Amino acid sequence: MKIGDHILVDGKSPATICYIGLVDGHPGQWIGIEWWHQEGKHNGTYNDKFYFQTKHQLTGSFIRQERIQYGNSFTQAICRQYVKSFSNENITDDINYSLFGKQYSDYVVDLSSIIRIDLSSQWVNEFDNNADIYNNLRQIKELNIRQNLLKNWSELWVILEKHFPQLEILNVSNSRMNFDKSSALNKYIHITQLVVIDTDNDCDVFENLCKHFPNLINIHLDLNRLSFISENFINQIQNLTNLSLSDNPTLKSWDPYVNRLGKLKYLEELILNNCGIEEIKFPQENQTIELFPSLKYLYMSDNNISSYTSINELTCLSSLISFSILRNPIYPLNQIECETAKQMILARLPNLTHLNRVFISRDERRGAEIDYLQRYAQEYFENKLDFLNEHKQYKKLIEKHGEPLKSNPNETSKKGLNIRSKLLKVIFELGDENERKIEKQIPPSTTIAKLKTLVRRLYSSQLTNDIQINLFVLIDQNHRELMSNDYQDIDFYLGNHCLSQTNDRPSIIRIETIT
């Protein structure tokens, strides 16, 4: 046991030994540790006396030696995970004796027949010298040693070089290996996917690490301590197609850090969930290089995006087809405001096929675009030039759907997520033999296009996308009016009678299919 060793406390909690010795006021020998994943009681200074220094605040503790375990060697981990004893008396429940759905009984697994080794949670602490094991693993294409107790990357370099010449996927997540720039000179050209989740590193380590993997196309750096993205890092990953940086809340800045990733011309998927990002902002239009030319999938849930200006910026991503933005201030939990936000985002991003990983139907897109046109109609008519500079998609939507209705300047302007305080009670009746009725409260500013989208959701099993519908407001037993203009608000058809009801009686809207 020595300072710097990686250990398990009580067989389950990883930590690093930082001190071995006496502690004032407490008899016997104590081990000072820094926890990897949980809070301690101090930072290495105890009762005003310095014993050691933790990397992070309140991650230090003192424990007794009897609580310490050291994990397994690589050979021990292989035996625990893949080898079953010849004697059934030695079978234990904590060993996984199955591989790819096949059950192995009463014999040693033929290691030379498998291409994926998964030693996650085996807490590998060393690569011992066992030729019988390694000689049967030269065909391995994926090595997963997630949750290991290895101390240095140099231990891994030797094994990769000698024993895994065909390795393509390497997972070393949930570890605390130290990186020495001078410890390896080789490049591992067959490895295309690197998973380095939760290793407590910033970009300076990753830019040096990636030098040894020149052909990476997929990297996972989630749950680290990324605070920046360097140009050197970008230069090492030019072939990348998929990058996940989720749960790095210290990253924060889209410009310049995320914009640097835009130089990766093959990048198709970028995952930035919970990165503390407040604003999406691209360089000015005189940028000579198109950023993110191949980006199809962008996931940004659990950030701090609060303005549609950020969504407008995304219109320059010509390949973007899937976008997620759940649990951002711009996408509130309130059902009505959430639906409005969804409509406003769809209308601004014309190539999206999926929003928040949900498919966007043709009618849903049409309703969103018309609602967007009408919502900003007054601003458009008042100041066309400045407005169109900000809303780059608006003019194209006018060409597609026609110019919106010009609203009365005395009416309340409809902007952003604002809705009128009074909601209209409406009963929907589907004109089939079942006469199914559903009651809802609808904002008066809802356009007929948006209303039709809502109706299709309410009656999704009956109203498939190939069925056309008309909506009628029932005036009395003998009269009804067709809601024919998709641009109009619902209160245009329901009229003052509905807005001034004193008996709180809901209006009735009848849904009829077009044959």
Short mmCIF file of C-alpha atoms in Angstrom, two decimals:
data_model
loop_
_atom_site.label_atom_id
_atom_site.label_comp_id
_atom_site.label_asym_id
_atom_site.label_seq_id
_atom_site.Cartn_x
_atom_site.Cartn_y
_atom_site.Cartn_z
CA MET A 1 0.00 0.00 0.00
CA LYS A 2 1.38 3.39 -1.00
CA ILE A 3 0.29 6.93 -1.71
CA GLY A 4 -1.32 7.19 -5.15
CA ASP A 5 -2.83 3.71 -5.09
CA HIS A 6 -6.40 3.36 -6.38
CA ILE A 7 -8.56 1.32 -4.03
CA LEU A 8 -12.09 0.18 -3.24
CA VAL A 9 -13.55 1.11 0.14
CA ASP A 10 -15.91 -1.49 1.55
CA GLY A 11 -15.72 -3.30 -1.78
CA LYS A 12 -17.78 -0.70 -3.69
CA SER A 13 -16.56 2.91 -3.49
CA PRO A 14 -13.41 3.89 -5.45
CA ALA A 15 -10.89 6.29 -3.95
CA THR A 16 -7.23 7.33 -4.14
CA ILE A 17 -4.81 7.00 -1.23
CA CYS A 18 -3.35 10.43 -0.38
CA TYR A 19 -1.89 9.89 3.11
CA ILE A 20 -0.69 7.06 5.37
CA GLY A 21 0.14 7.78 9.00
CA LEU A 22 -1.04 9.15 12.34
CA VAL A 23 -3.87 11.59 12.97
CA ASP A 24 -3.73 13.83 16.04
CA GLY A 25 -6.15 12.77 18.75
CA HIS A 26 -6.94 9.40 17.17
CA PRO A 27 -4.79 6.35 17.96
CA GLY A 28 -3.34 3.99 15.38
CA GLN A 29 -2.58 4.30 11.68
CA TRP A 30 -5.04 6.06 9.37
CA ILE A 31 -5.37 6.13 5.60
CA GLY A 32 -6.22 9.52 4.08
CA ILE A 33 -8.22 9.15 0.88
CA GLU A 34 -9.93 11.23 -1.79
CA TRP A 35 -13.26 9.78 -2.90
CA TRP A 36 -13.97 9.66 -6.63
CA HIS A 37 -17.73 10.02 -6.56
CA GLN A 38 -18.94 10.99 -3.13
CA GLU A 39 -18.50 13.74 -0.59
CA GLY A 40 -16.01 13.40 2.20
CA LYS A 41 -15.61 15.45 5.36
CA HIS A 42 -12.71 17.77 4.47
CA ASN A 43 -10.07 18.61 1.85
CA GLY A 44 -7.15 16.94 3.63
CA THR A 45 -6.90 19.53 6.40
CA TYR A 46 -8.41 18.15 9.62
CA ASN A 47 -8.83 20.08 12.88
CA ASP A 48 -6.76 22.91 11.38
CA LYS A 49 -3.82 20.60 10.58
CA PHE A 50 -2.74 19.84 7.00
CA TYR A 51 -2.32 16.13 6.15
CA PHE A 52 -2.86 16.02 2.37
CA GLN A 53 -4.50 18.03 -0.41
CA THR A 54 -7.54 16.78 -2.32
CA LYS A 55 -8.16 17.78 -5.93
CA HIS A 56 -11.71 18.90 -5.10
CA GLN A 57 -13.28 20.41 -2.00
CA LEU A 58 -14.85 18.12 0.61
CA THR A 59 -13.80 14.84 -1.01
CA GLY A 60 -11.32 13.75 1.70
CA SER A 61 -11.74 11.27 4.54
CA PHE A 62 -9.68 9.15 6.94
CA ILE A 63 -10.39 5.41 7.08
CA ARG A 64 -8.87 2.29 8.63
CA GLN A 65 -6.85 -0.10 6.48
CA GLU A 66 -9.23 -3.02 7.01
CA ARG A 67 -11.86 -1.28 4.86
CA ILE A 68 -9.60 -1.33 1.79
CA GLN A 69 -9.72 -3.75 -1.16
CA TYR A 70 -7.60 -3.62 -4.31
CA GLY A 71 -9.78 -5.03 -7.08
CA ASN A 72 -8.71 -7.78 -9.51
CA SER A 73 -5.90 -8.41 -11.93
CA PHE A 74 -6.83 -8.73 -15.60
CA THR A 75 -6.56 -12.55 -15.37
CA GLN A 76 -8.72 -12.67 -12.26
CA ALA A 77 -11.34 -10.47 -13.92
CA ILE A 78 -11.42 -12.70 -17.03
CA CYS A 79 -11.90 -15.77 -14.86
CA ARG A 80 -14.64 -14.15 -12.81
CA GLN A 81 -16.53 -12.94 -15.88
CA TYR A 82 -16.08 -15.70 -18.43
CA VAL A 83 -14.78 -18.91 -16.85
CA LYS A 84 -16.93 -21.45 -15.06
CA SER A 85 -15.36 -24.00 -12.77
CA PHE A 86 -15.34 -27.66 -13.72
CA SER A 87 -16.92 -28.35 -10.35
CA ASN A 88 -20.49 -27.21 -9.85
CA GLU A 89 -19.68 -26.78 -6.16
CA ASN A 90 -17.65 -23.68 -7.02
CA ILE A 91 -20.39 -21.84 -8.93
CA THR A 92 -21.14 -18.40 -7.43
CA ASP A 93 -24.04 -16.07 -8.14
CA ASP A 94 -21.88 -12.97 -8.63
CA ILE A 95 -20.14 -14.30 -11.76
CA ASN A 96 -21.68 -13.88 -15.19
CA TYR A 97 -21.36 -17.23 -16.98
CA SER A 98 -23.28 -16.24 -20.08
CA LEU A 99 -21.99 -14.60 -23.24
CA PHE A 100 -24.13 -13.28 -26.12
CA GLY A 101 -27.08 -15.30 -24.92
CA LYS A 102 -25.21 -18.63 -24.87
CA GLN A 103 -24.96 -20.53 -21.61
CA TYR A 104 -21.64 -22.26 -20.87
CA SER A 105 -21.67 -25.04 -18.33
CA ASP A 106 -18.99 -27.22 -16.79
CA TYR A 107 -16.12 -26.04 -18.98
CA VAL A 108 -13.86 -23.10 -19.59
CA VAL A 109 -15.13 -20.58 -22.15
CA ASP A 110 -13.20 -20.71 -25.40
CA LEU A 111 -11.79 -17.18 -25.24
CA SER A 112 -10.43 -17.42 -28.77
CA SER A 113 -14.00 -17.54 -30.12
CA ILE A 114 -15.16 -14.16 -28.78
CA ILE A 115 -14.52 -10.65 -30.13
CA ARG A 116 -15.80 -8.53 -27.20
CA ILE A 117 -14.44 -8.51 -23.65
CA ASP A 118 -16.59 -6.76 -21.04
CA LEU A 119 -14.89 -6.40 -17.65
CA SER A 120 -16.97 -3.44 -16.47
CA SER A 121 -17.34 -3.33 -12.68
CA GLN A 122 -14.57 -5.90 -12.23
CA TRP A 123 -12.25 -3.14 -10.95
CA VAL A 124 -9.18 -4.25 -12.89
CA ASN A 125 -6.06 -2.97 -11.08
CA GLU A 126 -3.24 -4.41 -13.22
CA PHE A 127 -2.45 -6.28 -16.42
CA ASP A 128 -0.59 -9.33 -15.15
CA ASN A 129 1.65 -11.44 -17.37
CA ASN A 130 -0.48 -14.44 -18.33
CA ALA A 131 0.43 -15.61 -21.84
CA ASP A 132 -2.28 -18.32 -21.88
CA ILE A 133 -4.97 -15.65 -21.51
CA TYR A 134 -3.52 -13.02 -23.85
CA ASN A 135 -2.69 -15.46 -26.65
CA ASN A 136 -6.38 -16.31 -26.88
CA LEU A 137 -7.51 -12.66 -27.06
CA ARG A 138 -5.61 -11.32 -30.07
CA GLN A 139 -8.82 -11.32 -32.14
CA ILE A 140 -10.64 -9.02 -29.67
CA LYS A 141 -12.26 -5.96 -31.29
CA GLU A 142 -13.86 -4.38 -28.21
CA LEU A 143 -12.36 -4.04 -24.73
CA ASN A 144 -14.53 -2.62 -21.94
CA ILE A 145 -12.67 -2.06 -18.67
CA ARG A 146 -15.07 0.57 -17.35
CA GLN A 147 -14.70 1.01 -13.58
CA ASN A 148 -11.05 0.10 -13.22
CA LEU A 149 -8.36 0.93 -10.64
CA LEU A 150 -5.44 1.35 -13.05
CA LYS A 151 -3.14 4.23 -12.10
CA ASN A 152 -1.52 5.20 -15.40
CA TRP A 153 -2.28 5.13 -19.11
CA SER A 154 1.21 3.68 -19.58
CA GLU A 155 -0.07 0.37 -18.19
CA LEU A 156 -2.66 0.28 -20.94
CA TRP A 157 -0.30 1.31 -23.76
CA VAL A 158 1.86 -1.79 -23.23
CA ILE A 159 -1.12 -4.16 -23.39
CA LEU A 160 -2.65 -2.54 -26.47
CA GLU A 161 0.65 -2.75 -28.26
CA LYS A 162 1.46 -6.36 -27.40
CA HIS A 163 -1.83 -8.20 -27.19
CA PHE A 164 -4.74 -6.39 -28.92
CA PRO A 165 -3.63 -5.62 -32.50
CA GLN A 166 -7.22 -5.67 -33.89
CA LEU A 167 -8.92 -3.62 -31.18
CA GLU A 168 -11.51 -1.13 -32.53
CA ILE A 169 -13.46 -0.02 -29.45
CA LEU A 170 -11.90 0.93 -26.09
CA ASN A 171 -13.92 1.87 -22.99
CA VAL A 172 -11.98 3.10 -19.95
CA SER A 173 -14.77 5.10 -18.29
CA ASN A 174 -15.17 5.66 -14.53
CA SER A 175 -11.43 5.62 -13.90
CA ARG A 176 -8.72 8.00 -12.67
CA MET A 177 -5.68 7.07 -14.79
CA ASN A 178 -2.88 9.62 -14.92
CA PHE A 179 -1.65 10.64 -18.36
CA ASP A 180 2.08 11.04 -19.04
CA LYS A 181 2.78 12.73 -22.38
CA SER A 182 6.10 10.92 -22.75
CA SER A 183 4.81 7.45 -21.85
CA ALA A 184 3.74 6.38 -25.36
CA LEU A 185 4.84 7.09 -28.88
CA ASN A 186 2.75 4.58 -30.80
CA LYS A 187 -0.49 5.25 -32.63
CA TYR A 188 -3.32 2.72 -32.47
CA ILE A 189 -4.74 3.02 -35.96
CA HIS A 190 -7.48 0.39 -35.67
CA ILE A 191 -9.26 1.99 -32.71
CA THR A 192 -12.21 4.05 -34.01
CA GLN A 193 -14.34 4.43 -30.87
CA LEU A 194 -13.07 5.78 -27.54
CA VAL A 195 -15.27 5.96 -24.43
CA VAL A 196 -13.71 8.05 -21.65
CA ILE A 197 -16.73 8.97 -19.49
CA ASP A 198 -16.17 10.21 -15.93
CA THR A 199 -12.36 10.44 -15.77
CA ASP A 200 -12.17 13.86 -14.07
CA ASN A 201 -10.21 15.53 -16.90
CA ASP A 202 -10.32 18.72 -18.95
CA CYS A 203 -9.58 19.21 -22.64
CA ASP A 204 -5.80 19.48 -22.20
CA VAL A 205 -5.63 15.78 -21.31
CA PHE A 206 -7.96 14.68 -24.08
CA GLU A 207 -6.09 16.58 -26.79
CA ASN A 208 -2.91 14.67 -25.89
CA LEU A 209 -4.74 11.38 -25.47
CA CYS A 210 -6.36 11.56 -28.91
CA LYS A 211 -2.96 11.90 -30.59
CA HIS A 212 -2.55 8.16 -30.11
CA PHE A 213 -5.84 7.35 -31.88
CA PRO A 214 -5.64 9.06 -35.30
CA ASN A 215 -8.68 7.30 -36.81
CA LEU A 216 -11.34 7.98 -34.19
CA ILE A 217 -14.87 8.44 -35.50
CA ASN A 218 -16.78 8.17 -32.21
CA ILE A 219 -15.80 9.73 -28.84
CA HIS A 220 -17.68 9.89 -25.52
CA LEU A 221 -16.32 12.44 -23.03
CA ASP A 222 -19.42 12.77 -20.83
CA LEU A 223 -19.30 13.49 -17.09
CA ASN A 224 -15.87 15.05 -17.12
CA ARG A 225 -14.71 18.55 -16.19
CA LEU A 226 -14.53 20.15 -19.63
CA SER A 227 -14.25 23.91 -19.36
CA PHE A 228 -12.94 24.58 -22.90
CA ILE A 229 -12.39 23.00 -26.31
CA SER A 230 -9.00 23.71 -27.84
CA GLU A 231 -7.88 24.02 -31.44
CA ASN A 232 -5.31 21.28 -30.76
CA PHE A 233 -8.10 18.92 -29.72
CA ILE A 234 -9.97 19.63 -32.97
CA ASN A 235 -6.83 18.92 -34.97
CA GLN A 236 -6.57 15.44 -33.46
CA ILE A 237 -10.12 14.33 -34.32
CA GLN A 238 -10.61 15.38 -37.94
CA ASN A 239 -12.36 12.11 -38.93
CA LEU A 240 -14.96 12.28 -36.17
CA THR A 241 -18.65 11.56 -36.96
CA ASN A 242 -20.11 11.26 -33.42
CA LEU A 243 -19.19 13.24 -30.31
CA SER A 244 -20.87 13.17 -26.89
CA LEU A 245 -19.98 15.84 -24.31
CA SER A 246 -23.03 15.63 -22.03
CA ASP A 247 -22.89 16.46 -18.33
CA ASN A 248 -19.98 18.88 -18.55
CA PRO A 249 -21.77 21.88 -16.97
CA THR A 250 -18.54 23.89 -16.84
CA LEU A 251 -18.29 24.05 -20.65
CA LYS A 252 -20.94 26.83 -20.91
CA SER A 253 -19.71 28.77 -23.96
CA TRP A 254 -20.99 27.95 -27.43
CA ASP A 255 -18.77 30.66 -28.90
CA PRO A 256 -15.89 30.01 -29.34
CA TYR A 257 -15.69 26.46 -27.94
CA VAL A 258 -18.59 24.65 -29.63
CA ASN A 259 -18.04 26.64 -32.82
CA ARG A 260 -14.58 25.10 -33.03
CA LEU A 261 -16.26 21.71 -33.40
CA GLY A 262 -17.95 23.11 -36.51
CA LYS A 263 -14.68 22.64 -38.37
CA LEU A 264 -15.14 18.86 -38.18
CA LYS A 265 -16.50 18.33 -41.68
CA TYR A 266 -17.69 14.74 -41.06
CA LEU A 267 -19.39 15.33 -37.70
CA GLU A 268 -23.00 14.05 -37.88
CA GLU A 269 -24.05 13.80 -34.22
CA LEU A 270 -23.26 16.19 -31.37
CA ILE A 271 -24.64 15.58 -27.86
CA LEU A 272 -24.42 18.56 -25.50
CA ASN A 273 -26.99 17.78 -22.81
CA ASN A 274 -26.44 19.56 -19.48
CA CYS A 275 -23.42 21.63 -20.50
CA GLY A 276 -24.55 24.94 -18.99
CA ILE A 277 -24.95 26.56 -22.44
CA GLU A 278 -27.01 29.76 -22.36
CA GLU A 279 -26.80 30.93 -25.97
CA ILE A 280 -26.19 29.53 -29.46
CA LYS A 281 -24.25 32.02 -31.54
CA PHE A 282 -22.35 31.51 -34.79
CA PRO A 283 -19.71 33.88 -36.24
CA GLN A 284 -20.77 36.66 -38.59
CA GLU A 285 -21.94 35.81 -42.11
CA ASN A 286 -18.54 36.66 -43.61
CA GLN A 287 -17.30 33.32 -42.27
CA THR A 288 -15.45 31.69 -45.18
CA ILE A 289 -15.90 28.09 -43.96
CA GLU A 290 -19.34 26.54 -43.45
CA LEU A 291 -19.58 25.27 -39.90
CA PHE A 292 -21.04 21.83 -39.15
CA PRO A 293 -21.62 20.96 -42.82
CA SER A 294 -22.62 17.35 -42.02
CA LEU A 295 -24.35 17.77 -38.63
CA LYS A 296 -27.68 15.90 -38.63
CA TYR A 297 -28.35 15.33 -34.93
CA LEU A 298 -27.97 17.97 -32.20
CA TYR A 299 -29.09 17.21 -28.66
CA MET A 300 -29.13 20.06 -26.11
CA SER A 301 -31.57 19.15 -23.34
CA ASP A 302 -31.02 20.43 -19.78
CA ASN A 303 -29.15 23.59 -20.78
CA ASN A 304 -30.09 27.26 -20.19
CA ILE A 305 -31.32 28.35 -23.64
CA SER A 306 -33.94 31.04 -23.06
CA SER A 307 -34.30 32.93 -26.35
CA TYR A 308 -35.56 32.09 -29.85
CA THR A 309 -32.56 34.05 -31.13
CA SER A 310 -30.54 30.91 -30.44
CA ILE A 311 -33.00 28.83 -32.47
CA ASN A 312 -32.77 31.33 -35.35
CA GLU A 313 -29.00 30.75 -35.39
CA LEU A 314 -29.55 27.07 -36.17
CA THR A 315 -31.09 27.87 -39.56
CA CYS A 316 -27.56 27.92 -40.99
CA LEU A 317 -27.15 24.19 -40.26
CA SER A 318 -28.25 22.87 -43.64
CA SER A 319 -28.05 19.18 -42.69
CA LEU A 320 -29.82 19.33 -39.31
CA ILE A 321 -32.80 16.93 -39.14
CA SER A 322 -33.07 16.09 -35.42
CA PHE A 323 -32.89 18.53 -32.50
CA SER A 324 -33.62 18.10 -28.77
CA ILE A 325 -34.07 20.95 -26.31
CA LEU A 326 -36.11 19.55 -23.42
CA ARG A 327 -35.89 21.17 -19.97
CA ASN A 328 -34.48 24.49 -21.19
CA PRO A 329 -36.11 27.80 -20.15
CA ILE A 330 -37.30 28.23 -23.76
CA TYR A 331 -39.17 24.89 -23.50
CA PRO A 332 -41.23 25.18 -20.29
CA LEU A 333 -43.02 22.34 -18.51
CA ASN A 334 -46.42 24.07 -18.73
CA GLN A 335 -48.35 22.14 -21.39
CA ILE A 336 -49.74 25.14 -23.27
CA GLU A 337 -46.49 27.12 -23.29
CA CYS A 338 -44.55 23.96 -24.17
CA GLU A 339 -46.79 23.38 -27.19
CA THR A 340 -46.31 26.98 -28.30
CA ALA A 341 -42.54 26.66 -27.97
CA LYS A 342 -42.62 23.48 -30.03
CA GLN A 343 -44.53 25.25 -32.81
CA MET A 344 -42.12 28.19 -32.84
CA ILE A 345 -39.07 25.91 -33.05
CA LEU A 346 -40.52 23.75 -35.84
CA ALA A 347 -41.34 26.79 -37.95
CA ARG A 348 -37.82 28.18 -37.63
CA LEU A 349 -36.04 24.94 -38.60
CA PRO A 350 -37.50 23.80 -41.93
CA ASN A 351 -35.46 20.62 -42.37
CA LEU A 352 -36.23 19.03 -39.00
CA THR A 353 -37.86 15.61 -39.16
CA HIS A 354 -37.62 14.99 -35.39
CA LEU A 355 -37.95 17.34 -32.42
CA ASN A 356 -37.02 15.94 -29.00
CA ARG A 357 -36.64 12.58 -30.77
CA VAL A 358 -40.31 12.57 -31.86
CA PHE A 359 -41.26 12.43 -35.54
CA ILE A 360 -42.83 15.59 -37.00
CA SER A 361 -45.84 14.91 -39.22
CA ARG A 362 -46.63 16.96 -42.34
CA ASP A 363 -49.76 18.48 -40.78
CA GLU A 364 -47.93 19.32 -37.57
CA ARG A 365 -45.27 21.21 -39.50
CA ARG A 366 -47.86 23.06 -41.60
CA GLY A 367 -49.77 24.11 -38.48
CA ALA A 368 -46.58 25.28 -36.77
CA GLU A 369 -45.49 27.35 -39.76
CA ILE A 370 -48.85 29.06 -40.16
CA ASP A 371 -49.07 29.78 -36.45
CA TYR A 372 -45.57 31.28 -36.56
CA LEU A 373 -46.46 33.47 -39.56
CA GLN A 374 -49.56 34.83 -37.88
CA ARG A 375 -47.96 35.26 -34.45
CA TYR A 376 -45.34 37.66 -35.81
CA ALA A 377 -47.49 39.25 -38.53
CA GLN A 378 -47.70 42.66 -36.88
CA GLU A 379 -43.92 42.91 -36.42
CA TYR A 380 -43.44 41.82 -40.03
CA PHE A 381 -45.76 44.49 -41.44
CA GLU A 382 -44.34 47.23 -39.19
CA ASN A 383 -40.64 46.70 -39.91
CA LYS A 384 -40.07 44.20 -42.70
CA LEU A 385 -36.34 44.72 -43.29
CA ASP A 386 -35.09 44.41 -39.70
CA PHE A 387 -37.62 41.70 -38.93
CA LEU A 388 -36.58 39.51 -41.89
CA ASN A 389 -32.92 39.90 -40.97
CA GLU A 390 -33.71 38.31 -37.62
CA HIS A 391 -36.35 35.83 -38.81
CA LYS A 392 -34.55 34.39 -41.79
CA GLN A 393 -37.14 31.69 -42.41
CA TYR A 394 -40.16 34.01 -42.42
CA LYS A 395 -39.92 35.11 -46.06
CA LYS A 396 -39.61 31.52 -47.26
CA LEU A 397 -42.70 30.57 -45.29
CA ILE A 398 -44.63 33.44 -46.89
CA GLU A 399 -43.66 32.06 -50.29
CA LYS A 400 -44.88 28.64 -49.16
CA HIS A 401 -48.15 29.56 -47.40
CA GLY A 402 -48.91 33.13 -48.48
CA GLU A 403 -48.72 36.37 -46.52
CA PRO A 404 -50.36 36.34 -43.06
CA LEU A 405 -53.42 38.39 -42.17
CA LYS A 406 -52.66 41.96 -41.18
CA SER A 407 -53.88 42.37 -37.62
CA ASN A 408 -55.62 45.39 -36.13
CA PRO A 409 -52.90 47.59 -34.53
CA ASN A 410 -55.22 48.21 -31.58
CA GLU A 411 -55.22 44.50 -30.72
CA THR A 412 -52.81 43.06 -28.22
CA SER A 413 -49.56 42.03 -29.91
CA LYS A 414 -48.78 38.36 -29.81
CA LYS A 415 -45.09 37.78 -29.16
CA GLY A 416 -42.97 34.94 -27.93
CA LEU A 417 -44.72 32.80 -25.38
CA ASN A 418 -47.31 35.39 -24.28
CA ILE A 419 -50.95 34.26 -24.39
CA ARG A 420 -54.15 35.95 -23.35
CA SER A 421 -55.04 35.29 -19.78
CA LYS A 422 -58.54 33.98 -20.58
CA LEU A 423 -58.75 30.45 -21.95
CA LEU A 424 -61.73 29.30 -24.01
CA LYS A 425 -63.57 26.16 -22.99
CA VAL A 426 -64.17 23.99 -26.03
CA ILE A 427 -65.79 20.59 -26.53
CA PHE A 428 -64.58 18.67 -29.58
CA GLU A 429 -67.01 16.25 -31.22
CA LEU A 430 -65.73 13.76 -33.75
CA GLY A 431 -68.46 13.15 -36.32
CA ASP A 432 -68.38 9.37 -36.38
CA GLU A 433 -70.72 6.74 -35.04
CA ASN A 434 -69.10 6.84 -31.60
CA GLU A 435 -69.65 10.60 -31.12
CA ARG A 436 -66.55 10.82 -28.91
CA LYS A 437 -66.33 14.14 -27.03
CA ILE A 438 -63.26 15.75 -25.46
CA GLU A 439 -63.23 19.00 -23.48
CA LYS A 440 -60.20 21.30 -23.54
CA GLN A 441 -59.21 24.86 -22.63
CA ILE A 442 -57.71 26.71 -25.61
CA PRO A 443 -55.91 30.09 -25.77
CA PRO A 444 -57.95 32.54 -27.93
CA SER A 445 -54.81 33.26 -29.99
CA THR A 446 -54.59 29.67 -31.27
CA THR A 447 -54.70 29.58 -35.06
CA ILE A 448 -56.98 27.16 -36.88
CA ALA A 449 -53.90 25.43 -38.32
CA LYS A 450 -52.61 24.79 -34.82
CA LEU A 451 -56.08 23.74 -33.68
CA LYS A 452 -56.19 21.07 -36.40
CA THR A 453 -52.84 19.73 -35.18
CA LEU A 454 -54.24 19.50 -31.65
CA VAL A 455 -57.35 17.70 -32.92
CA ARG A 456 -55.21 15.10 -34.69
CA ARG A 457 -53.40 14.39 -31.46
CA LEU A 458 -56.59 14.08 -29.47
CA TYR A 459 -58.02 11.61 -31.99
CA SER A 460 -54.77 10.06 -33.18
CA SER A 461 -56.21 6.55 -33.56
CA GLN A 462 -59.13 7.73 -35.76
CA LEU A 463 -57.50 10.60 -37.67
CA THR A 464 -54.44 9.20 -39.40
CA ASN A 465 -52.26 11.45 -41.57
CA ASP A 466 -53.98 10.38 -44.79
CA ILE A 467 -57.40 11.62 -43.58
CA GLN A 468 -58.35 15.25 -44.31
CA ILE A 469 -60.58 17.11 -41.84
CA ASN A 470 -62.79 20.18 -41.56
CA LEU A 471 -63.65 21.98 -38.33
CA PHE A 472 -67.08 23.57 -37.72
CA VAL A 473 -68.15 25.75 -34.81
CA LEU A 474 -71.76 25.01 -33.79
CA ILE A 475 -73.70 28.28 -33.46
CA ASP A 476 -77.05 26.70 -32.52
CA GLN A 477 -78.99 23.54 -33.30
CA ASN A 478 -79.54 24.59 -36.90
CA HIS A 479 -76.44 26.60 -37.78
CA ARG A 480 -72.71 26.00 -37.95
CA GLU A 481 -69.73 27.81 -39.49
CA LEU A 482 -66.77 26.28 -41.29
CA MET A 483 -63.40 27.31 -39.83
CA SER A 484 -61.92 27.77 -43.27
CA ASN A 485 -58.96 30.13 -42.80
CA ASP A 486 -55.95 28.44 -41.19
CA TYR A 487 -54.40 31.82 -40.40
CA GLN A 488 -57.32 33.03 -38.28
CA ASP A 489 -57.40 32.79 -34.50
CA ILE A 490 -60.03 30.62 -32.89
CA ASP A 491 -61.67 33.66 -31.30
CA PHE A 492 -62.38 35.05 -34.79
CA TYR A 493 -64.87 32.21 -35.28
CA LEU A 494 -66.12 31.83 -31.74
CA GLY A 495 -66.76 35.57 -31.53
CA ASN A 496 -67.59 37.91 -28.70
CA HIS A 497 -70.32 35.58 -27.51
CA CYS A 498 -67.72 33.06 -26.33
CA LEU A 499 -65.35 35.60 -24.85
CA SER A 500 -68.10 37.17 -22.74
CA GLN A 501 -69.91 34.06 -21.57
CA THR A 502 -71.17 34.42 -18.03
CA ASN A 503 -72.39 30.87 -17.62
CA ASP A 504 -68.95 29.39 -18.44
CA ARG A 505 -70.59 27.14 -21.05
CA PRO A 506 -68.08 25.63 -23.48
CA SER A 507 -68.25 26.14 -27.24
CA ILE A 508 -68.69 23.08 -29.44
CA ILE A 509 -66.39 22.37 -32.38
CA ARG A 510 -67.38 19.52 -34.65
CA ILE A 511 -64.76 17.52 -36.55
CA GLU A 512 -65.76 16.01 -39.89
CA THR A 513 -63.63 13.99 -42.27
CA ILE A 514 -63.48 14.81 -45.98
CA THR A 515 -64.39 11.87 -48.17
#
